[in-house]
Coordinates of C-alpha atoms and ligand atoms in Angstrom, one line a residue:
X1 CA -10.0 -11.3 -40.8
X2 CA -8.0 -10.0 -43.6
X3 CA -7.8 -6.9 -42.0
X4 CA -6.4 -7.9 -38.9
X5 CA -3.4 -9.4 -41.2
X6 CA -3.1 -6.1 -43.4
X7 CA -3.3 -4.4 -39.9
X8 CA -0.4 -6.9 -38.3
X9 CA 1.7 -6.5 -41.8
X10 CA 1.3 -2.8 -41.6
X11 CA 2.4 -2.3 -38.2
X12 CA 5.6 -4.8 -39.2
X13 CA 6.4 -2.8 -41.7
X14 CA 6.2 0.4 -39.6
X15 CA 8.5 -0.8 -36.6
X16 CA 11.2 -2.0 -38.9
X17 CA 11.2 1.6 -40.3
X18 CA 11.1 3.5 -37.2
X19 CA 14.2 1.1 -36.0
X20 CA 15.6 2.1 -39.3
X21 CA 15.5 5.3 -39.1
X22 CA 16.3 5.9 -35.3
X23 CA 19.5 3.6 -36.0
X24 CA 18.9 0.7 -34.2
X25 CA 19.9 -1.7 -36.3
X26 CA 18.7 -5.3 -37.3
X27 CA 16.4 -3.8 -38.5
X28 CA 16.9 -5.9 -42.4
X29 CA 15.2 -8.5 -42.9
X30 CA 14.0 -11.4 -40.8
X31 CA 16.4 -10.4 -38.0
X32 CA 14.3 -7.6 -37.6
X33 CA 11.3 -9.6 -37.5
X34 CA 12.0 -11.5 -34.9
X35 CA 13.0 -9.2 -32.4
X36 CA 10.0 -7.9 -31.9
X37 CA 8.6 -11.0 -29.9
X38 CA 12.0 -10.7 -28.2
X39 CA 11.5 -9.3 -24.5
X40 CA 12.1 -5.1 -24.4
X41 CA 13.9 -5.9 -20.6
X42 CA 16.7 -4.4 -20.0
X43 CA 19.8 -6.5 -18.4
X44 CA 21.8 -4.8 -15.7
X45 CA 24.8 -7.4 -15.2
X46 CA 26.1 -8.1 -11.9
X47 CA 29.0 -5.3 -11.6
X48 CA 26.3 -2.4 -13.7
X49 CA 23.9 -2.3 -10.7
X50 CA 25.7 0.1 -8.9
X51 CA 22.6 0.2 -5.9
X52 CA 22.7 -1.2 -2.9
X53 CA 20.7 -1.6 0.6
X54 CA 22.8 1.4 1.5
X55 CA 21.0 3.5 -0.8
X56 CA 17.7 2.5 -0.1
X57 CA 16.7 4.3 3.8
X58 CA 13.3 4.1 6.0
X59 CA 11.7 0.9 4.7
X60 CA 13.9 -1.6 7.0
X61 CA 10.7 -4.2 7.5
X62 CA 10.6 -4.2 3.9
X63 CA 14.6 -5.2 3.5
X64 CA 14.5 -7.2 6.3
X65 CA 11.8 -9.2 4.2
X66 CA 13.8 -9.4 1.3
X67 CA 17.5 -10.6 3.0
X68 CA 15.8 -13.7 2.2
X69 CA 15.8 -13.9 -1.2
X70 CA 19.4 -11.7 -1.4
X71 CA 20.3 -15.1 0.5
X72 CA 19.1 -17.4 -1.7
X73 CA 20.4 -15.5 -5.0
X74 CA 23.6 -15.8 -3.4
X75 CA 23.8 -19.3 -3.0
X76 CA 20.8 -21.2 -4.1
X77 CA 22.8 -24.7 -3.8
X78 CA 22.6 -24.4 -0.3
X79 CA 18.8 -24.1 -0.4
X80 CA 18.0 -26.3 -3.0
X81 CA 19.9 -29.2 -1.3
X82 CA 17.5 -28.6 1.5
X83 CA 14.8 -29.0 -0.6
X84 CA 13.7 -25.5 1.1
X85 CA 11.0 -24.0 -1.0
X86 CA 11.8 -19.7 -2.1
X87 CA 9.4 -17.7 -2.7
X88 CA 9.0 -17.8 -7.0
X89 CA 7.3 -14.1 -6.5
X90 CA 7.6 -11.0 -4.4
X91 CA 5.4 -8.3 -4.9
X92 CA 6.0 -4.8 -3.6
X93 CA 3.4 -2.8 -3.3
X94 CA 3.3 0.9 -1.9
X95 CA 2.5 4.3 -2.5
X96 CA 4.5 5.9 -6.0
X97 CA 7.9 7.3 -5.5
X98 CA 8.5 5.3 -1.9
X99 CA 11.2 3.5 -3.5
X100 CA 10.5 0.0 -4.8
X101 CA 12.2 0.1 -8.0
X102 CA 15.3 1.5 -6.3
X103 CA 14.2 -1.7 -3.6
X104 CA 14.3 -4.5 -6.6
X105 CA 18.0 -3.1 -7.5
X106 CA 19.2 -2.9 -4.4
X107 CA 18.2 -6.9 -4.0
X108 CA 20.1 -7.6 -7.1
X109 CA 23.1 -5.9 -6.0
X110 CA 23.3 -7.3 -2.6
X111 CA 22.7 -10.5 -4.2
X112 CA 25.4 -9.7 -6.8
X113 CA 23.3 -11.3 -9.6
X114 CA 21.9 -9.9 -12.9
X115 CA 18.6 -8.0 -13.2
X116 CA 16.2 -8.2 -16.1
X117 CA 13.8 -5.5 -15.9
X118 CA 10.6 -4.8 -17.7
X119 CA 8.0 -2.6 -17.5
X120 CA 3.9 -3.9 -17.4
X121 CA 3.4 -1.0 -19.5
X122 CA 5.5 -2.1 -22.4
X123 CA 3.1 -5.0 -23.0
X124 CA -0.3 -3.0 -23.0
X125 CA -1.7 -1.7 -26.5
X126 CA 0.7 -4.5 -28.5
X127 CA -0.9 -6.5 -31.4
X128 CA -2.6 -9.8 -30.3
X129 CA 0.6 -12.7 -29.7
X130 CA 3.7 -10.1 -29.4
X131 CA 2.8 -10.0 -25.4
X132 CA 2.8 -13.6 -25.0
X133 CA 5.6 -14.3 -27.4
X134 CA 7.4 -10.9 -24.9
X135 CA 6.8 -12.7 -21.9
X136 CA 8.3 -15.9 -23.4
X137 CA 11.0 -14.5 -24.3
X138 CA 11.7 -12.7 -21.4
X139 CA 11.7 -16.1 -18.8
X140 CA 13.1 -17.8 -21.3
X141 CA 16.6 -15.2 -20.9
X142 CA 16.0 -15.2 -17.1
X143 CA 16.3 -18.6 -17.2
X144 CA 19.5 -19.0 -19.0
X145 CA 20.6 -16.3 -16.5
X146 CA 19.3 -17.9 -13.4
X147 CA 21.0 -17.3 -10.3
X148 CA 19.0 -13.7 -11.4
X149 CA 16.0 -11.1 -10.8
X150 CA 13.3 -10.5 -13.2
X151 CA 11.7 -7.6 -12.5
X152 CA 8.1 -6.5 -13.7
X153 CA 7.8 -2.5 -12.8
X154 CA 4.1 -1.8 -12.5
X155 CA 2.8 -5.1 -12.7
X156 CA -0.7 -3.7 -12.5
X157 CA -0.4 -2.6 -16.3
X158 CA -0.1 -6.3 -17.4
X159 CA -1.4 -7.7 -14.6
X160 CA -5.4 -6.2 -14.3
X161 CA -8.2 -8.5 -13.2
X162 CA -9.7 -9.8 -16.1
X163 CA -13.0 -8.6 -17.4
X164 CA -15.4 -10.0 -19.8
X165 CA -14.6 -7.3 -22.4
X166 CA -13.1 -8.6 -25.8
X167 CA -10.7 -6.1 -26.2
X168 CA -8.8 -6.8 -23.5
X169 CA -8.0 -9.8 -25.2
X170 CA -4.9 -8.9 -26.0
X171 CA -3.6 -8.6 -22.3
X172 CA -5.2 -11.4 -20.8
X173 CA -3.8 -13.5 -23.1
X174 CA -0.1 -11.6 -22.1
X175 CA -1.2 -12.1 -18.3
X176 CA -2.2 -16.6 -19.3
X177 CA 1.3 -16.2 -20.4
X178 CA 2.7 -14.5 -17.1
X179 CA 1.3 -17.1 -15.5
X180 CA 2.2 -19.8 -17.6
X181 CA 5.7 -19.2 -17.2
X182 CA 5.4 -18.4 -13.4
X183 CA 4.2 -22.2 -12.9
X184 CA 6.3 -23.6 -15.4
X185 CA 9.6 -23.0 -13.4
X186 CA 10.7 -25.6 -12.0
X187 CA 11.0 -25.7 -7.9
X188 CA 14.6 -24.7 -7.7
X189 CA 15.6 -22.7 -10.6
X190 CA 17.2 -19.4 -8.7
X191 CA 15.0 -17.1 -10.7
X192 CA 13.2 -14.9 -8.2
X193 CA 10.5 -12.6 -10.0
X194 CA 10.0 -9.1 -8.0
X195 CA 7.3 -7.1 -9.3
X196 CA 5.9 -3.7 -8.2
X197 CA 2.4 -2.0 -8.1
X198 CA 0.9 1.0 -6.2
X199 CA -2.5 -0.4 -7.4
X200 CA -2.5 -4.1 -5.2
X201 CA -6.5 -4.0 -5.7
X202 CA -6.5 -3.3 -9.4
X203 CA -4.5 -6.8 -10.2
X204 CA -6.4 -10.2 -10.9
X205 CA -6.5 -12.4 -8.1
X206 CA -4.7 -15.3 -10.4
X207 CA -1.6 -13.5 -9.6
X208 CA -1.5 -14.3 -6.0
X209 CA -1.8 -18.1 -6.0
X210 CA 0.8 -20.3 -4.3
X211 CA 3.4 -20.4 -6.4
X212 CA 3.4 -17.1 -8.3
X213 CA 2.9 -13.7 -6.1
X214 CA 2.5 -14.8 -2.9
X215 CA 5.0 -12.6 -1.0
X216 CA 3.8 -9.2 -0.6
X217 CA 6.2 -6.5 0.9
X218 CA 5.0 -3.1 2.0
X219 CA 6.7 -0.2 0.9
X220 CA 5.5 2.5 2.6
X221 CA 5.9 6.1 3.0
X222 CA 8.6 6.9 5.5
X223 CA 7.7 8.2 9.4
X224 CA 10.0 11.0 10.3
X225 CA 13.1 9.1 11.6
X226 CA 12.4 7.4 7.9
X227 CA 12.7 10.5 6.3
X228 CA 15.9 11.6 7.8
X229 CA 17.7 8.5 7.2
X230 CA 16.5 9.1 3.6
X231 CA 17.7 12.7 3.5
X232 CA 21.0 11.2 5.1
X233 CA 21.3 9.1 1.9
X234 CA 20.5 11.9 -0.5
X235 CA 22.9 14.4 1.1
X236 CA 25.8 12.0 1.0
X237 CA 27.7 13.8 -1.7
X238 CA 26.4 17.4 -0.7
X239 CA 28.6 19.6 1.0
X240 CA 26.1 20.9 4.4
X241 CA 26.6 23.8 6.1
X242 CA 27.1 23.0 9.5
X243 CA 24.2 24.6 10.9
X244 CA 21.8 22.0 8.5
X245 CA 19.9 19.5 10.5
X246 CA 18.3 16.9 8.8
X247 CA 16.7 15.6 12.0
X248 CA 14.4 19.1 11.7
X249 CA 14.0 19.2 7.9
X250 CA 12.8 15.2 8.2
X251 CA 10.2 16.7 11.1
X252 CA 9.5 19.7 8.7
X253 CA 8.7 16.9 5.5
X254 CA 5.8 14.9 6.4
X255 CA 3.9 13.2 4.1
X256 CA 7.4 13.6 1.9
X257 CA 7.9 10.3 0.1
X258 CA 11.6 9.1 -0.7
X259 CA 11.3 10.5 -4.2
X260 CA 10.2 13.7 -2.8
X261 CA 13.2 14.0 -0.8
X262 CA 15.6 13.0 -3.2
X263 CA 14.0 15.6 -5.0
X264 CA 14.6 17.9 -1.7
X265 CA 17.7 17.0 -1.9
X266 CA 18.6 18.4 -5.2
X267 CA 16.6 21.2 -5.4
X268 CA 18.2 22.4 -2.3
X269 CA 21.9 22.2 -4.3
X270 CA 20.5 23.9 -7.5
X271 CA 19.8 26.7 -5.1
X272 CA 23.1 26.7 -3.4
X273 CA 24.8 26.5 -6.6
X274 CA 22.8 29.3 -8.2
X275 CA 24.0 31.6 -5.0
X276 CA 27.5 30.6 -6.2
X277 CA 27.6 29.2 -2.6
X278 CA 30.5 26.5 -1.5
X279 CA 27.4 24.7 1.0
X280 CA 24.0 24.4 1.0
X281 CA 22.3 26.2 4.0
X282 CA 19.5 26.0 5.9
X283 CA 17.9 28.9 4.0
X284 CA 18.3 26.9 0.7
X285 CA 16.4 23.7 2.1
X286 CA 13.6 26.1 3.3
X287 CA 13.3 27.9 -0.3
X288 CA 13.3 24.0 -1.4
X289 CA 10.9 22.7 0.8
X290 CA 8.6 25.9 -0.3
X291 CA 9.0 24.5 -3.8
X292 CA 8.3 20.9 -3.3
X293 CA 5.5 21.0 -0.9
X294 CA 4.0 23.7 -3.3
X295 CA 4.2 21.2 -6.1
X296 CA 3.0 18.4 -3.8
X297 CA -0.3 20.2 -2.9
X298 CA -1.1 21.0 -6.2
X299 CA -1.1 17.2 -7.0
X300 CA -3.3 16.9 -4.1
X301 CA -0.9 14.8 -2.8
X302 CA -0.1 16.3 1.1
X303 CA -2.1 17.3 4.0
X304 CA -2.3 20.9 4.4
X305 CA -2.4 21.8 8.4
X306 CA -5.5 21.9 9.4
X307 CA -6.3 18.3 7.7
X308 CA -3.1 17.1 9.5
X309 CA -4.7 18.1 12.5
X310 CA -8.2 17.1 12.0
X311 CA -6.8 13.4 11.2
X312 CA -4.2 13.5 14.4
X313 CA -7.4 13.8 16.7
X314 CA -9.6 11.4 15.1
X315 CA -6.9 8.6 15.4
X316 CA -6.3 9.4 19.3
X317 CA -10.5 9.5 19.6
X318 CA -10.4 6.2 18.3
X319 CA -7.4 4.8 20.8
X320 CA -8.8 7.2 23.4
X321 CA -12.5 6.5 23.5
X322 CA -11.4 2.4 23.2
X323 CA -9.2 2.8 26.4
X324 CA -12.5 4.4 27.9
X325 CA -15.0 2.5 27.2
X326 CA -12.7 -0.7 28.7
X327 CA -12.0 -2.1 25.2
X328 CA -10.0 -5.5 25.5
X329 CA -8.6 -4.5 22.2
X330 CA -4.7 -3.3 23.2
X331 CA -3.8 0.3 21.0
X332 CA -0.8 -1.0 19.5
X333 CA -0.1 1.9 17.0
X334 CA -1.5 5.6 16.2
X335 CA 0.0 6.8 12.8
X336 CA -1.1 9.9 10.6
X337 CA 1.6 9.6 8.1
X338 CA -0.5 9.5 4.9
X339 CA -0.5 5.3 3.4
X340 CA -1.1 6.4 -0.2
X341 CA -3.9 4.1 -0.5
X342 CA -6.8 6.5 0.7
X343 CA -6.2 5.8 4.1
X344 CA -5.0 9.4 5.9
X345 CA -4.0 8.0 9.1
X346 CA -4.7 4.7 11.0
X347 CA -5.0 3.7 14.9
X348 CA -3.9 -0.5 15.6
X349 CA -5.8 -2.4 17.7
X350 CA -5.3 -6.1 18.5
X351 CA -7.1 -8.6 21.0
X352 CA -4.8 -9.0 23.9
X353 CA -5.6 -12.7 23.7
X354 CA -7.0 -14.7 21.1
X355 CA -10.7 -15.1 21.5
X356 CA -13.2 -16.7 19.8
X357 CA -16.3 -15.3 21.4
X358 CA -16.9 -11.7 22.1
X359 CA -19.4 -10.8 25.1
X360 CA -22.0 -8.0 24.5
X361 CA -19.7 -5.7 26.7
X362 CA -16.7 -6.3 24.5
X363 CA -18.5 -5.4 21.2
X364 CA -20.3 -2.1 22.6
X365 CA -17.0 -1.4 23.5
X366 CA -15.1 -1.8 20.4
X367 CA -18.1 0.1 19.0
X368 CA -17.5 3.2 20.7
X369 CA -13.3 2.9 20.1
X370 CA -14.9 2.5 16.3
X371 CA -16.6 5.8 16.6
X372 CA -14.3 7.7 18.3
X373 CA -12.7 9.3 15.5
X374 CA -15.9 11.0 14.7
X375 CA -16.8 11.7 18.2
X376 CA -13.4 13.4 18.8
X377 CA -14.1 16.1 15.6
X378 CA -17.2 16.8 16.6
X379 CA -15.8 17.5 20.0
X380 CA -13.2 19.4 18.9
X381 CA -14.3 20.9 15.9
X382 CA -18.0 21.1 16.4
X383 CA -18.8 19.2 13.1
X384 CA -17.8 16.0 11.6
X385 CA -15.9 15.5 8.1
X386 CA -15.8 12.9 5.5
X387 CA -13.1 11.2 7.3
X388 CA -14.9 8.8 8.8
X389 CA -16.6 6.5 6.3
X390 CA -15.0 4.1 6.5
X391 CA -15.5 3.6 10.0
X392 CA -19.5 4.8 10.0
X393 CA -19.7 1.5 7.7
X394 CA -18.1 -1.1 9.9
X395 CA -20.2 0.2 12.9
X396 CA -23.3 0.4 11.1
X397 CA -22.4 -3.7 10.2
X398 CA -21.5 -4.6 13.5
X399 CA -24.4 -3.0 15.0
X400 CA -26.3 -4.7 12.3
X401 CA -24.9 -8.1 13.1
X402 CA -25.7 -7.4 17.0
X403 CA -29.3 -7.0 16.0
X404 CA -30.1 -9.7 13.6
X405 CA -27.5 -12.6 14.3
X406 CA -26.5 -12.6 18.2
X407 CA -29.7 -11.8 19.4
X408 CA -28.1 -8.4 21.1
X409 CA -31.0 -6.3 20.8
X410 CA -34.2 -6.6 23.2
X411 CA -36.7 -5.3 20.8
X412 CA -35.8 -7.7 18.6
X413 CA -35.1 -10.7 20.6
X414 CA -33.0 -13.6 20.7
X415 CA -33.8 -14.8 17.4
X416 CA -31.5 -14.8 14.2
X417 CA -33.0 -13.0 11.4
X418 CA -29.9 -12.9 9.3
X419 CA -30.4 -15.8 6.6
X420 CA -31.4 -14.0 3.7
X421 CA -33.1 -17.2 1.8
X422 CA -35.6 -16.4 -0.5
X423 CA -39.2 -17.9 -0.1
X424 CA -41.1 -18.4 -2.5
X425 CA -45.0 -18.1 -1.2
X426 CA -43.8 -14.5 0.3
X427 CA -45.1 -11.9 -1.7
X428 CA -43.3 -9.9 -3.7
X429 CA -43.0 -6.9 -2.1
X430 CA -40.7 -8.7 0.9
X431 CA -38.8 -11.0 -1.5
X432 CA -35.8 -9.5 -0.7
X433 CA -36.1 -9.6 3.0
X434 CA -34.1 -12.0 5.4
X435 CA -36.5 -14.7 6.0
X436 CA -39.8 -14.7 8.3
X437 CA -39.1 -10.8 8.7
X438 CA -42.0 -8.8 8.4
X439 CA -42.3 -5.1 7.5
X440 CA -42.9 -4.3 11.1
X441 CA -39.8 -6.3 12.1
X442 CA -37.6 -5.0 9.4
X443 CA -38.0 -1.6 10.3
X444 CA -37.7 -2.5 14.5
X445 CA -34.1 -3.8 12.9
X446 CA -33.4 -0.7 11.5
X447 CA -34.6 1.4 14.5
X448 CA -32.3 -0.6 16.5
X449 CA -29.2 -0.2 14.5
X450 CA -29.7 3.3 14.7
X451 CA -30.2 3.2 18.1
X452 CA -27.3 1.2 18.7
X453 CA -24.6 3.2 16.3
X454 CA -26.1 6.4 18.0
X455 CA -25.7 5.3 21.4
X456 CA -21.9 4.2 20.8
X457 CA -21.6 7.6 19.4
X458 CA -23.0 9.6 22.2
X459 CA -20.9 7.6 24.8
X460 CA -17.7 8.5 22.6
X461 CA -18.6 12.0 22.8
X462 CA -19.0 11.8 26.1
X463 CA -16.0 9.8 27.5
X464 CA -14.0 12.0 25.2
X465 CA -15.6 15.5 26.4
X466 CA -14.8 14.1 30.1
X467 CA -11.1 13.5 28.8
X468 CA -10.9 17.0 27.3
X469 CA -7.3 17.0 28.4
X470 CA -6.2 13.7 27.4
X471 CA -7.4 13.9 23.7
X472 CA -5.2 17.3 23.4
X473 CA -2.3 16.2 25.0
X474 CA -2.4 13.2 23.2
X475 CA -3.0 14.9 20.0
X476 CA -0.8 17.3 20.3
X477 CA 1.8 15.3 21.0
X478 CA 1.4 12.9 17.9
X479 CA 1.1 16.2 15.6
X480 CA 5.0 16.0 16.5
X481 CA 6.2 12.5 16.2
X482 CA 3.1 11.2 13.5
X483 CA 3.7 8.0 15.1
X484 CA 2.9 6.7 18.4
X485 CA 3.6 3.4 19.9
X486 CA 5.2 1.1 22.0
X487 CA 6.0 2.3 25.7
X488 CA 5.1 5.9 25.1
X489 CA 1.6 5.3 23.9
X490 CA 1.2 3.0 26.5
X491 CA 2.2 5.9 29.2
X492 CA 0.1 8.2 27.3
X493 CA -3.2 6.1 27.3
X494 CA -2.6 5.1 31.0
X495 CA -3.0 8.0 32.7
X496 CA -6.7 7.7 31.8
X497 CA -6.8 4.8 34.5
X498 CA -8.1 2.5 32.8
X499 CA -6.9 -0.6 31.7
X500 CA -6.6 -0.7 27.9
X501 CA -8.4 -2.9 26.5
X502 CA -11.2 -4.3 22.3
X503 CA -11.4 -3.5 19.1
X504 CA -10.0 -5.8 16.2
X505 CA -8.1 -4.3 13.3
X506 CA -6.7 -1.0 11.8
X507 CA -9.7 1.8 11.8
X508 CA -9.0 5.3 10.3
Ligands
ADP1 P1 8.7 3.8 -6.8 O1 9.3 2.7 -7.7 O2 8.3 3.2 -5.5 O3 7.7 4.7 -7.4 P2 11.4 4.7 -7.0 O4 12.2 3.6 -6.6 O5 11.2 4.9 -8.5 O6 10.0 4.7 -6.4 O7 12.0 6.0 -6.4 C1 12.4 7.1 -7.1 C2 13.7 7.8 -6.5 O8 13.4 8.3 -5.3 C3 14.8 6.8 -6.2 O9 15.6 6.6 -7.4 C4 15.5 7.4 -5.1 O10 16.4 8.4 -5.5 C5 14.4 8.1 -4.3 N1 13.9 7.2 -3.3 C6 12.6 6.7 -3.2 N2 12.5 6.0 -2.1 C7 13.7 6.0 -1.4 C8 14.1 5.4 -0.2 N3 13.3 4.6 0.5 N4 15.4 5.6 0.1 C9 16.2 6.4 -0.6 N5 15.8 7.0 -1.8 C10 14.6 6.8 -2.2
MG2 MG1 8.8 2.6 -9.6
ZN3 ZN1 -11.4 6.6 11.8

């Protein structure tokens, strides 16, 4: 153990120099002893913010979530005579650069109240106690504060599920803390913690409880009228020549996040002013976009073309082959504007009523919309691509569930073969095996999976092939707008003659 203190005394000594010596005073004695448990935030007073909702464009679910809390800042008497329970814990979570740190500042300065500011970051790789005496610290000053906004930039940092592994010690003791404090305010104090992550999976689930996190808003990357409203923002102060249309450049950015276009944005003035010119021109935002999509692709973060188009026809073979095979699944939304969390483009589909039981029809159904994004590359490209995963799994586990627990397979019969208890007198070759099935009946299972996922597939190709027209048109169309629904997907998917119709969730 002694080491640990020579380690800890060492490391004092260290800080208190480098302060020293970069000026930053306190650092003598005991005063500079204790600040380092004092929080590193950063308070923004009311009138330093300087950003509001004004400044933050294309994420207006997301604001719309948060007017809540703005309203609550502003006058938390009014809630709290209510007894109204606020949200302790709002967690942003989106793709980098899409805007929720600008987000968390705007929701201060709307609310006109301080914001405290850390960063998860700043707490990994400290010495054993500094984290938790940080986080102290830091509700501690949010509390004297209070009407105010804490807010933990890249929560995932501090926040990682905990693993068995000693050294993580250290931050799961930080996190105990996080949470600690998080339960420990009382009901009404007007504290509202905001916090932001582009890595929602990577955080422990203790962070979500009731109570702490519970609020998640989605900050995504913009669609195209998005985009322009950003570019509207970022060109505020930038003299335009007349012939600039932001409209076309949004159209000509896709995949751009809100940090890429303020980075547009600027890069399009450096030109300007480099051409001594009084207005940035059309020919200056084209030179810019050249420059930023060039840096985008080499971070592997934008769909070239032909990906862009590969993904627009596997999303309208999804909706398209659903609407076909008489899903009762309504296509409620085609997208292929990249989510920044592996997903390249998504197609909606909800029940048109709630129901609790699905017939045989309505799941065969949903499993050709399911495959339809595979069917509708091989028909139009001849071959299939690793897009479709994601979607061969949840097919292959519906099929699976047809077969061994609804009895939906005639080889196998109506029995459920599911239950996977173990039984002891079996031998040990078929230990694993669901119960009472046999090597014969385990591989009639797996011949009728197959059978079933193939079939699906087949009939996708087959509907779409027939539909030839459709699927291009379709296609074609959302290659322009990268987002389809409403009234004009609905017209779109009509013309088939079909009724739409099942499904269940997002597939991509
Ligand atoms: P994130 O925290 O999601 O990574 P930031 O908030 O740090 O993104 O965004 C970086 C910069 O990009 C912002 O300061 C702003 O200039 C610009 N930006 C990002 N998103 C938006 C948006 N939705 N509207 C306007 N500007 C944006
Ligand atoms: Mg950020
Ligand atoms: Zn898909």
């Amino acid at each position: 153990m002694w080491w640990l203190y020579a380690l800890l005394v060492g490391f004092i000594l260290y800080s208190l120099w480098m302060r020293q010596r970069a000026g930053l005073g306190g650092g003598a004695g005991p005063a500079g002893l204790l600040s380092m448990g004092r929080s590193q935030g950063r308070w923004l007073k009311e009138d330093e913010i300087g950003t509001t909702f004004a400044d933050v464009a294309g994420v207006d679910e997301a604001k719309e979530e948060l007017t809540e809390v703005i309203s609550f800042l502003r006058e938390p008497e009014r809630y709290q005579r209510l007894g109204a329970k606020i949200p302790r814990g709002v967690l942003l979570v989106g793709p980098p650069g899409t805007g929720k740190t600008l987000l968390a500042r705007a929701v201060a300065g709307e609310a006109k109240v301080p914001f405290l500011s850390v960063s998860g970051s700043e707490f990994s790789g400290i010495l054993q106690g500094l984290g938790v005496a940080r986080v102290r610290d830091l509700f501690r000053q949010a509390a004297a504060a209070a009407p105010c906004i804490v807010f933990i930039d890249e929560l995932d940092a501090l926040g990682r599920a905990r693993t068995s592994f000693a050294n993580n010690e250290d931050r799961e003791q930080t996190l105990n803390q996080l949470l600690v404090e998080m339960d420990g305010f009382s009901e009404n104090e007007a504290v509202i913690v905001l916090a932001a992550t582009n890595r929602p999976e990577a955080l422990d689930a203790a962070l979500m409880r009731p109570g702490r996190f519970d609020r998640h808003v989605l900050v995504d990357a913009p669609d195209r009228t998005g985009r322009e409203a950003i570019l509207r923002v970022h060109t505020r102060k930038v003299p335009l020549a007349d012939e600039v249309d932001l409209a076309k450049l949004a159209s000509r950015t896709p995949g751009f996040t809100g940090a890429d276009l303020a980075n547009l944005a600027n890069e399009a003035a450096l030109l300007a002013a480099r051409r001594s010119s009084e207005q940035v021109t059309n020919a200056d935002f084209s030179n810019a976009i050249d420059r930023v999509v060039a840096g985008l692709e080499r971070k592997n973060r934008l769909l070239g073309p032909d990906d862009k188009k590969r993904v627009a026809y596997h999303e309208v073979g999804h909706a398209l082959a659903a609407v076909l095979a008489g899903s009762t699944d309504k296509v409620h939304k085609i997208s292929i504007v990249p989510r920044g969390f592996g997903a390249l483009g998504f197609t909606m589909q909800l029940p048109i009523d709630e129901r609790l039981i699905m017939t045989k029809h309505a799941i065969d159904a949903k499993l050709v919309g399911l495959l339809g994004g595979r069917a509708a590359e091989e028909v139009v490209f001849g071959e299939p691509s690793t897009g479709a995963q994601n979607d061969l799994q949840k097919a292959t586990e519906i099929a699976r569930a047809m077969v061994v627990d609804y009895g939906m397979s005639e080889a196998v019969g109506p029995i459920s073969v599911s239950s996977s208890r173990k039984v002891a007198f079996l031998p040990d070759a078929s230990a694993n095996m669901p119960r009472g099935v046999g090597e014969h009946l385990a591989d009639v299972i797996d011949t009728e999976v197959r059978r079933i996922v193939d079939e699906a597939l087949t009939r996708a190709k087959s509907v779409l092939t027939e539909h030839r027209e459709d699927l291009e048109r379709i296609a074609k169309r959302l290659l322009e707008t990268e987002v389809l629904e409403g009234e004009e997907l609905e017209r779109l998917l009509a013309v088939t003659g079909r009724p739409p119709a099942n499904g269940g969730d997002a597939s991509s």
